[in-house]
Amino acid sequence: MEKQIKAMREKIEAAAAAITDSKEMYQLRKQYLDNKAGQISALMKNMRDLAPEERPAFGKIVNELKTWALDFFTAQDARLKAAELAKKNAAEQIDVTMPAPANRCGALHPNTLIANELIDIFAGMGFTIFEGPEIENDYYNFTALNTPKDHPARDMQDTFYVSPELLLRTQTSAGQIRVMENAKPPIKILSPGKVFRSDDDATHSPMFSQMEGLVVDKGITLCDLQGMLDVFAQNVFGKDVRTRLRPSYFPFTEPSVEVDVSCFECGGKGCRLCKDTGWIEVLGAGMVNRKVLENCGIDPDVYTGFAFGMGIERIAMLKYGIPNIKMLFESDVRVLSQFHE
Ligand code: PHE
C-alpha cells in the first residue's frame, strides 16, 4: 500500500517537472485532487475493500498524500505564475528614454514659398493682390494688350484655345486690363496665378505660374521700376545683387526690357549658372504702352506706368538650384521635403 502511495507521489512529481504553464499545472492538479474524479479521492474509495483494522492506517497515509499534494501544487502554481508574470513584464517593458518616432509633417510647396515671399516683398512696398480668371477672353489676353489677331507677337506664346474667343490665359498680363478698366490711378497691384502655353521641355511646362506687377500714376518712370526690382532682387537672391535692364520687346510695353540680376552664385565673375556672363535673366518688364492705357480709358498724357511679369517656377529653380521644372510638378516627397520656410 505504501508503495502505491509512493509511486503516485513520484508520478505527480515527474508530471509536474515537465510542465511550464500554470494552466496545464491546474489540469494536473485536478487529475489528482478533484473531489469526485481525482485519483487521490479514488484511493479513498478503495478503503471499503480493506479489513476494518487496516482502514485507519490507510486513511492516514492517503490524507498525508493529499496534504502533501495540496502544498505541492500550491507551490508549483506560485512558481509558474511568478515566472509567467516576469515574462509578461519583460515583454511589456517600456524604454522611456527611446526617442519618439519622427512625425512626418507636410510643408509648403517651393512654388508657394516663392509666391508668398514675393507677395510679402511687394506688399511691403504698397502693392495689393488682384487675381484674374484662368480662362480668359482673347480680348484681355491679347487684343487689349496691343496684340490684335494678326499681330506676329502672338507667335511668342503658343496658346490653348477653348473657343475662337476663349483661351487659357498665356500671361497674367491679362489682369492689367481687368484692373485698369475698373480702377483709376494711382494703381499698384500684384497679380499671381497659373498660366498656360503649349510648351514642354526641361525649363518649360504647359502650365506654370506667373507674378505680374503693375504701377500707374502721374510721373512714373523706368527708374521707379528698377528701384522696386532692386528691392525684389536683393530680398530674394541676396543683398549684394544688382539688376540690369536690357532692351527687349513686348507689344504692351514701350520701351520694353528684359531684367537680369547679377549672378548670386559667383558674384558676377562668371560661372556655370550664369553661363559665364555674370548675369541671370529673371523677368520681362517695361513702361505700359500708351495704347494699352488708352484701351482702358486712362489718359497717357497724364499718367504713365510700368509693368513686370516673372515666372514663379523660374525664380524657384534659380533660388533652390532645381535643374528641371518637372520636379516642381511631380509631387515627389523626396524632392519636396528638402524645402522649408
Ligand atoms: N507677359 C510677359 C510674358 O509672359 C511678361 C511681361 C509682363 C512683360 C509685363 C512686360 C510687362 O512674357
GROMACS .gro file of C-alpha atoms and ligand atoms in nm:
model
  353
    1MET     CA    1   0.000   0.000   0.000
    2GLU     CA    2   0.271   0.241   0.095
    3LYS     CA    3   0.450   0.153  -0.226
    4GLN     CA    4   0.142   0.252  -0.424
    5ILE     CA    5   0.129   0.588  -0.245
    6LYS     CA    6   0.497   0.649  -0.305
    7ALA     CA    7   0.460   0.563  -0.674
    8MET     CA    8   0.173   0.810  -0.710
    9ARG     CA    9   0.380   1.082  -0.545
   10GLU     CA   10   0.669   1.019  -0.780
   11LYS     CA   11   0.433   1.019  -1.075
   12ILE     CA   12   0.295   1.358  -0.969
   13GLU     CA   13   0.645   1.500  -0.929
   14ALA     CA   14   0.758   1.370  -1.266
   15ALA     CA   15   0.449   1.502  -1.445
   16ALA     CA   16   0.484   1.841  -1.274
   17ALA     CA   17   0.851   1.868  -1.370
   18ALA     CA   18   0.756   1.855  -1.738
   19ILE     CA   19   0.501   2.136  -1.708
   20THR     CA   20   0.590   2.503  -1.769
   21ASP     CA   21   0.241   2.652  -1.791
   22SER     CA   22   0.021   2.730  -1.487
   23LYS     CA   23  -0.296   2.629  -1.671
   24GLU     CA   24  -0.157   2.284  -1.750
   25MET     CA   25  -0.047   2.254  -1.390
   26TYR     CA   26  -0.404   2.325  -1.283
   27GLN     CA   27  -0.526   2.042  -1.506
   28LEU     CA   28  -0.272   1.808  -1.346
   29ARG     CA   29  -0.383   1.920  -1.002
   30LYS     CA   30  -0.745   1.838  -1.095
   31GLN     CA   31  -0.643   1.491  -1.214
   32TYR     CA   32  -0.529   1.411  -0.860
   33LEU     CA   33  -0.717   1.642  -0.628
   34ASP     CA   34  -1.061   1.680  -0.787
   35ASN     CA   35  -1.317   1.587  -0.521
   36LYS     CA   36  -1.506   1.348  -0.744
   37ALA     CA   37  -1.282   1.235  -1.027
   38GLY     CA   38  -0.939   1.290  -0.868
   39GLN     CA   39  -0.707   0.994  -0.834
   40ILE     CA   40  -0.640   1.065  -0.463
   41SER     CA   41  -1.015   1.068  -0.390
   42ALA     CA   42  -1.034   0.738  -0.581
   43LEU     CA   43  -0.778   0.588  -0.340
   44MET     CA   44  -1.013   0.670  -0.051
   45LYS     CA   45  -1.281   0.469  -0.221
   46ASN     CA   46  -1.052   0.163  -0.207
   47MET     CA   47  -1.092   0.182   0.170
   48ARG     CA   48  -1.403  -0.028   0.165
   49ASP     CA   49  -1.206  -0.326   0.022
   50LEU     CA   50  -0.978  -0.328   0.329
   51ALA     CA   51  -1.018  -0.507   0.655
   52PRO     CA   52  -1.155  -0.270   0.924
   53GLU     CA   53  -0.827  -0.273   1.125
   54GLU     CA   54  -0.625  -0.167   0.823
   55ARG     CA   55  -0.851   0.128   0.747
   56PRO     CA   56  -0.719   0.393   0.995
   57ALA     CA   57  -0.359   0.348   0.885
   58PHE     CA   58  -0.460   0.361   0.519
   59GLY     CA   59  -0.675   0.669   0.577
   60LYS     CA   60  -0.381   0.838   0.744
   61ILE     CA   61  -0.133   0.785   0.461
   62VAL     CA   62  -0.385   0.887   0.196
   63ASN     CA   63  -0.458   1.203   0.393
   64GLU     CA   64  -0.088   1.272   0.420
   65LEU     CA   65  -0.058   1.228   0.047
   66LYS     CA   66  -0.345   1.467  -0.004
   67THR     CA   67  -0.192   1.731   0.226
   68TRP     CA   68   0.140   1.689   0.054
   69ALA     CA   69  -0.025   1.721  -0.291
   70LEU     CA   70  -0.212   2.035  -0.188
   71ASP     CA   71   0.109   2.200  -0.069
   72PHE     CA   72   0.298   2.073  -0.371
   73PHE     CA   73   0.050   2.214  -0.624
   74THR     CA   74   0.019   2.546  -0.438
   75ALA     CA   75   0.397   2.582  -0.455
   76GLN     CA   76   0.405   2.481  -0.822
   77ASP     CA   77   0.129   2.730  -0.904
   78ALA     CA   78   0.314   3.012  -0.727
   79ARG     CA   79   0.638   2.925  -0.905
   80LEU     CA   80   0.485   2.913  -1.253
   81LYS     CA   81   0.272   3.223  -1.205
   82ALA     CA   82   0.575   3.419  -1.085
   83ALA     CA   83   0.769   3.308  -1.395
   84GLU     CA   84   0.480   3.397  -1.622
   85LEU     CA   85   0.446   3.742  -1.468
   86ALA     CA   86   0.818   3.808  -1.503
   87LYS     CA   87   0.798   3.707  -1.870
   88LYS     CA   88   0.496   3.933  -1.933
   89ASN     CA   89   0.663   4.228  -1.759
   90ALA     CA   90   0.978   4.179  -1.964
   91ALA     CA   91   0.777   4.173  -2.287
   92GLU     CA   92   0.581   4.486  -2.195
   93GLN     CA   93   0.876   4.681  -2.068
   94ILE     CA   94   0.880   5.041  -2.195
   95ASP     CA   95   1.205   5.220  -2.262
   96VAL     CA   96   1.118   5.575  -2.161
   97THR     CA   97   1.449   5.701  -2.299
   98MET     CA   98   1.370   5.577  -2.652
   99PRO     CA   99   1.315   5.872  -2.892
  100ALA     CA  100   0.959   5.905  -3.024
  101PRO     CA  101   0.910   5.821  -3.394
  102ALA     CA  102   0.952   6.134  -3.602
  103ASN     CA  103   0.626   6.300  -3.703
  104ARG     CA  104   0.605   6.330  -4.081
  105CYS     CA  105   0.473   6.675  -4.142
  106GLY     CA  106   0.364   6.843  -4.465
  107ALA     CA  107   0.525   7.167  -4.580
  108LEU     CA  108   0.459   7.437  -4.833
  109HIS     CA  109   0.548   7.367  -5.198
  110PRO     CA  110   0.852   7.562  -5.328
  111ASN     CA  111   0.622   7.749  -5.570
  112THR     CA  112   0.405   7.857  -5.278
  113LEU     CA  113   0.712   7.954  -5.075
  114ILE     CA  114   0.836   8.179  -5.359
  115ALA     CA  115   0.490   8.324  -5.429
  116ASN     CA  116   0.445   8.406  -5.059
  117GLU     CA  117   0.791   8.561  -5.043
  118LEU     CA  118   0.721   8.780  -5.348
  119ILE     CA  119   0.383   8.885  -5.211
  120ASP     CA  120   0.548   8.980  -4.881
  121ILE     CA  121   0.814   9.188  -5.056
  122PHE     CA  122   0.575   9.376  -5.283
  123ALA     CA  123   0.304   9.412  -5.016
  124GLY     CA  124   0.577   9.587  -4.815
  125MET     CA  125   0.600   9.842  -5.099
  126GLY     CA  126   0.225   9.902  -5.101
  127PHE     CA  127   0.105   9.656  -5.367
  128THR     CA  128  -0.233   9.485  -5.329
  129ILE     CA  129  -0.331   9.149  -5.482
  130PHE     CA  130  -0.557   9.103  -5.784
  131GLU     CA  131  -0.646   8.758  -5.917
  132GLY     CA  132  -0.795   8.725  -6.263
  133PRO     CA  133  -0.963   8.424  -6.431
  134GLU     CA  134  -0.760   8.135  -6.579
  135ILE     CA  135  -0.998   8.105  -6.875
  136GLU     CA  136  -0.972   8.444  -7.041
  137ASN     CA  137  -1.122   8.634  -7.332
  138ASP     CA  138  -0.895   8.673  -7.631
  139TYR     CA  139  -0.951   9.048  -7.581
  140TYR     CA  140  -0.796   9.063  -7.231
  141ASN     CA  141  -0.513   8.822  -7.303
  142PHE     CA  142  -0.410   8.973  -7.636
  143THR     CA  143  -0.612   9.242  -7.815
  144ALA     CA  144  -0.635   9.496  -7.532
  145LEU     CA  145  -0.266   9.432  -7.465
  146ASN     CA  146  -0.191   9.580  -7.808
  147THR     CA  147  -0.166   9.235  -7.965
  148PRO     CA  148  -0.450   9.220  -8.224
  149LYS     CA  149  -0.542   8.898  -8.402
  150ASP     CA  150  -0.292   8.930  -8.688
  151HIS     CA  151  -0.006   9.051  -8.466
  152PRO     CA  152   0.313   8.848  -8.510
  153ALA     CA  153   0.382   8.871  -8.135
  154ARG     CA  154   0.104   8.617  -8.078
  155ASP     CA  155   0.356   8.362  -8.200
  156MET     CA  156   0.565   8.430  -7.887
  157GLN     CA  157   0.306   8.243  -7.683
  158ASP     CA  158   0.163   7.914  -7.813
  159THR     CA  159  -0.193   7.933  -7.698
  160PHE     CA  160  -0.451   7.674  -7.587
  161TYR     CA  161  -0.782   7.796  -7.729
  162VAL     CA  162  -1.109   7.685  -7.569
  163SER     CA  163  -1.312   7.850  -7.850
  164PRO     CA  164  -1.224   8.122  -8.106
  165GLU     CA  165  -1.283   8.385  -7.837
  166LEU     CA  166  -1.188   8.199  -7.516
  167LEU     CA  167  -0.846   8.069  -7.420
  168LEU     CA  168  -0.639   7.952  -7.124
  169ARG     CA  169  -0.457   8.272  -7.036
  170THR     CA  170  -0.097   8.271  -7.156
  171GLN     CA  171   0.010   8.553  -6.923
  172THR     CA  172  -0.107   8.723  -6.605
  173SER     CA  173  -0.075   9.050  -6.804
  174ALA     CA  174  -0.444   8.993  -6.889
  175GLY     CA  175  -0.510   9.107  -6.530
  176GLN     CA  176  -0.359   9.451  -6.611
  177ILE     CA  177  -0.653   9.529  -6.838
  178ARG     CA  178  -0.913   9.400  -6.589
  179VAL     CA  179  -0.762   9.623  -6.319
  180MET     CA  180  -0.721   9.937  -6.532
  181GLU     CA  181  -1.073   9.908  -6.676
  182ASN     CA  182  -1.215   9.924  -6.325
  183ALA     CA  183  -0.980  10.146  -6.126
  184LYS     CA  184  -0.838  10.491  -6.183
  185PRO     CA  185  -0.474  10.571  -6.094
  186PRO     CA  186  -0.291  10.553  -5.864
  187ILE     CA  187  -0.279  10.177  -5.929
  188LYS     CA  188  -0.033   9.940  -5.763
  189ILE     CA  189  -0.125   9.573  -5.798
  190LEU     CA  190   0.042   9.236  -5.790
  191SER     CA  191  -0.131   8.954  -5.976
  192PRO     CA  192  -0.022   8.594  -5.914
  193GLY     CA  193  -0.170   8.298  -6.099
  194LYS     CA  194  -0.143   7.998  -6.327
  195VAL     CA  195  -0.080   8.049  -6.698
  196PHE     CA  196  -0.080   7.803  -6.988
  197ARG     CA  197   0.128   7.763  -7.301
  198SER     CA  198   0.182   7.476  -7.541
  199ASP     CA  199   0.545   7.445  -7.444
  200ASP     CA  200   0.723   7.149  -7.283
  201ASP     CA  201   1.092   7.090  -7.205
  202ALA     CA  202   1.333   7.090  -6.906
  203THR     CA  203   1.265   7.457  -6.829
  204HIS     CA  204   0.911   7.495  -6.973
  205SER     CA  205   0.584   7.339  -6.865
  206PRO     CA  206   0.240   7.369  -7.034
  207MET     CA  207   0.111   7.505  -6.702
  208PHE     CA  208   0.319   7.734  -6.487
  209SER     CA  209   0.277   8.031  -6.257
  210GLN     CA  210   0.345   8.397  -6.304
  211MET     CA  211   0.350   8.705  -6.087
  212GLU     CA  212   0.252   9.029  -6.259
  213GLY     CA  213   0.316   9.376  -6.123
  214LEU     CA  214   0.150   9.698  -6.243
  215VAL     CA  215   0.201  10.055  -6.125
  216VAL     CA  216   0.021  10.351  -6.288
  217ASP     CA  217   0.033  10.708  -6.162
  218LYS     CA  218   0.150  11.054  -6.256
  219GLY     CA  219   0.524  11.071  -6.321
  220ILE     CA  220   0.610  10.701  -6.305
  221THR     CA  221   0.941  10.627  -6.483
  222LEU     CA  222   1.165  10.335  -6.566
  223CYS     CA  223   1.380  10.437  -6.266
  224ASP     CA  224   1.085  10.359  -6.036
  225LEU     CA  225   1.066  10.014  -6.196
  226GLN     CA  226   1.435   9.944  -6.147
  227GLY     CA  227   1.426  10.074  -5.788
  228MET     CA  228   1.147   9.835  -5.697
  229LEU     CA  229   1.311   9.545  -5.879
  230ASP     CA  230   1.633   9.611  -5.685
  231VAL     CA  231   1.438   9.565  -5.361
  232PHE     CA  232   1.284   9.245  -5.501
  233ALA     CA  233   1.616   9.101  -5.625
  234GLN     CA  234   1.807   9.179  -5.306
  235ASN     CA  235   1.538   9.023  -5.088
  236VAL     CA  236   1.511   8.706  -5.297
  237PHE     CA  237   1.870   8.649  -5.412
  238GLY     CA  238   2.088   8.835  -5.163
  239LYS     CA  239   2.168   9.190  -5.058
  240ASP     CA  240   2.469   9.230  -5.291
  241VAL     CA  241   2.271   9.151  -5.606
  242ARG     CA  242   2.233   9.426  -5.870
  243THR     CA  243   1.985   9.450  -6.157
  244ARG     CA  244   2.040   9.534  -6.522
  245LEU     CA  245   1.784   9.633  -6.787
  246ARG     CA  246   1.833   9.514  -7.145
  247PRO     CA  247   1.622   9.635  -7.439
  248SER     CA  248   1.354   9.386  -7.539
  249TYR     CA  249   1.012   9.373  -7.699
  250PHE     CA  250   0.658   9.320  -7.572
  251PRO     CA  251   0.358   9.468  -7.758
  252PHE     CA  252   0.207   9.606  -7.434
  253THR     CA  253   0.514   9.791  -7.307
  254GLU     CA  254   0.723  10.065  -7.467
  255PRO     CA  255   1.010  10.067  -7.404
  256SER     CA  256   1.032   9.701  -7.308
  257VAL     CA  257   1.314   9.548  -7.110
  258GLU     CA  258   1.449   9.214  -7.004
  259VAL     CA  259   1.568   9.230  -6.642
  260ASP     CA  260   1.884   9.049  -6.535
  261VAL     CA  261   2.022   9.007  -6.184
  262SER     CA  262   2.395   8.984  -6.120
  263CYS     CA  263   2.485   8.618  -6.062
  264PHE     CA  264   2.432   8.537  -5.693
  265GLU     CA  265   2.637   8.220  -5.732
  266CYS     CA  266   2.968   8.374  -5.848
  267GLY     CA  267   2.908   8.741  -5.765
  268GLY     CA  268   2.934   8.831  -6.135
  269LYS     CA  269   3.273   8.675  -6.214
  270GLY     CA  270   3.118   8.411  -6.438
  271CYS     CA  271   3.020   8.051  -6.361
  272ARG     CA  272   2.808   7.764  -6.490
  273LEU     CA  273   2.482   7.905  -6.354
  274CYS     CA  274   2.522   8.239  -6.538
  275LYS     CA  275   2.688   8.068  -6.837
  276ASP     CA  276   2.999   8.279  -6.776
  277THR     CA  277   2.810   8.606  -6.838
  278GLY     CA  278   2.786   8.717  -6.475
  279TRP     CA  279   2.413   8.790  -6.527
  280ILE     CA  280   2.092   8.585  -6.500
  281GLU     CA  281   1.770   8.679  -6.678
  282VAL     CA  282   1.476   8.681  -6.438
  283LEU     CA  283   1.180   8.869  -6.585
  284GLY     CA  284   1.025   9.085  -6.856
  285ALA     CA  285   0.905   9.439  -6.794
  286GLY     CA  286   0.859   9.784  -6.942
  287MET     CA  287   0.664  10.109  -6.943
  288VAL     CA  288   0.295  10.046  -7.010
  289ASN     CA  289   0.231  10.116  -7.379
  290ARG     CA  290   0.024  10.434  -7.443
  291LYS     CA  291  -0.217  10.227  -7.650
  292VAL     CA  292  -0.285   9.994  -7.356
  293LEU     CA  293  -0.361  10.289  -7.126
  294GLU     CA  294  -0.595  10.431  -7.394
  295ASN     CA  295  -0.769  10.093  -7.433
  296CYS     CA  296  -0.855  10.116  -7.063
  297GLY     CA  297  -0.967  10.479  -7.067
  298ILE     CA  298  -0.659  10.617  -6.894
  299ASP     CA  299  -0.508  10.935  -7.044
  300PRO     CA  300  -0.146  10.855  -7.143
  301ASP     CA  301  -0.060  11.225  -7.149
  302VAL     CA  302  -0.140  11.248  -6.776
  303TYR     CA  303  -0.044  10.906  -6.647
  304THR     CA  304   0.241  10.668  -6.705
  305GLY     CA  305   0.308  10.327  -6.562
  306PHE     CA  306   0.532  10.025  -6.558
  307ALA     CA  307   0.455   9.654  -6.561
  308PHE     CA  308   0.661   9.345  -6.500
  309GLY     CA  309   0.594   8.973  -6.518
  310MET     CA  310   0.801   8.689  -6.380
  311GLY     CA  311   0.776   8.310  -6.378
  312ILE     CA  312   0.746   8.172  -6.024
  313GLU     CA  313   0.893   7.834  -6.120
  314ARG     CA  314   1.190   8.006  -6.282
  315ILE     CA  315   1.261   8.201  -5.962
  316ALA     CA  316   1.219   7.881  -5.754
  317MET     CA  317   1.453   7.687  -5.983
  318LEU     CA  318   1.719   7.960  -5.967
  319LYS     CA  319   1.691   8.017  -5.594
  320TYR     CA  320   1.682   7.650  -5.492
  321GLY     CA  321   1.904   7.512  -5.770
  322ILE     CA  322   1.629   7.290  -5.917
  323PRO     CA  323   1.754   7.158  -6.254
  324ASN     CA  324   1.423   7.051  -6.414
  325ILE     CA  325   1.086   7.227  -6.396
  326LYS     CA  326   0.908   6.886  -6.387
  327MET     CA  327   1.042   6.836  -6.035
  328LEU     CA  328   0.805   7.112  -5.928
  329PHE     CA  329   0.502   6.923  -6.062
  330GLU     CA  330   0.577   6.559  -5.980
  331SER     CA  331   0.496   6.581  -5.607
  332ASP     CA  332   0.788   6.353  -5.518
  333VAL     CA  333   0.823   6.390  -5.139
  334ARG     CA  334   1.196   6.311  -5.162
  335VAL     CA  335   1.230   6.638  -5.356
  336LEU     CA  336   0.965   6.842  -5.177
  337SER     CA  337   1.079   6.752  -4.825
  338GLN     CA  338   1.402   6.944  -4.891
  339PHE     CA  339   1.227   7.282  -4.891
  340HIS     CA  340   1.137   7.468  -4.577
  341GLU     CA  341   1.034   7.818  -4.493
  342PHE     N1  342   0.365   8.890  -7.002
  342PHE     C1  343   0.504   8.880  -7.037
  342PHE     C2  344   0.538   8.731  -7.058
  342PHE     O1  345   0.462   8.649  -7.018
  342PHE     C3  346   0.592   8.935  -6.927
  342PHE     C4  347   0.573   9.083  -6.911
  342PHE     C5  348   0.482   9.131  -6.818
  342PHE     C6  349   0.645   9.174  -6.987
  342PHE     C7  350   0.466   9.267  -6.800
  342PHE     C8  351   0.629   9.308  -6.971
  342PHE     C9  352   0.542   9.355  -6.877
  342PHE     O2  353   0.638   8.700  -7.119
   0.00000   0.00000   0.00000
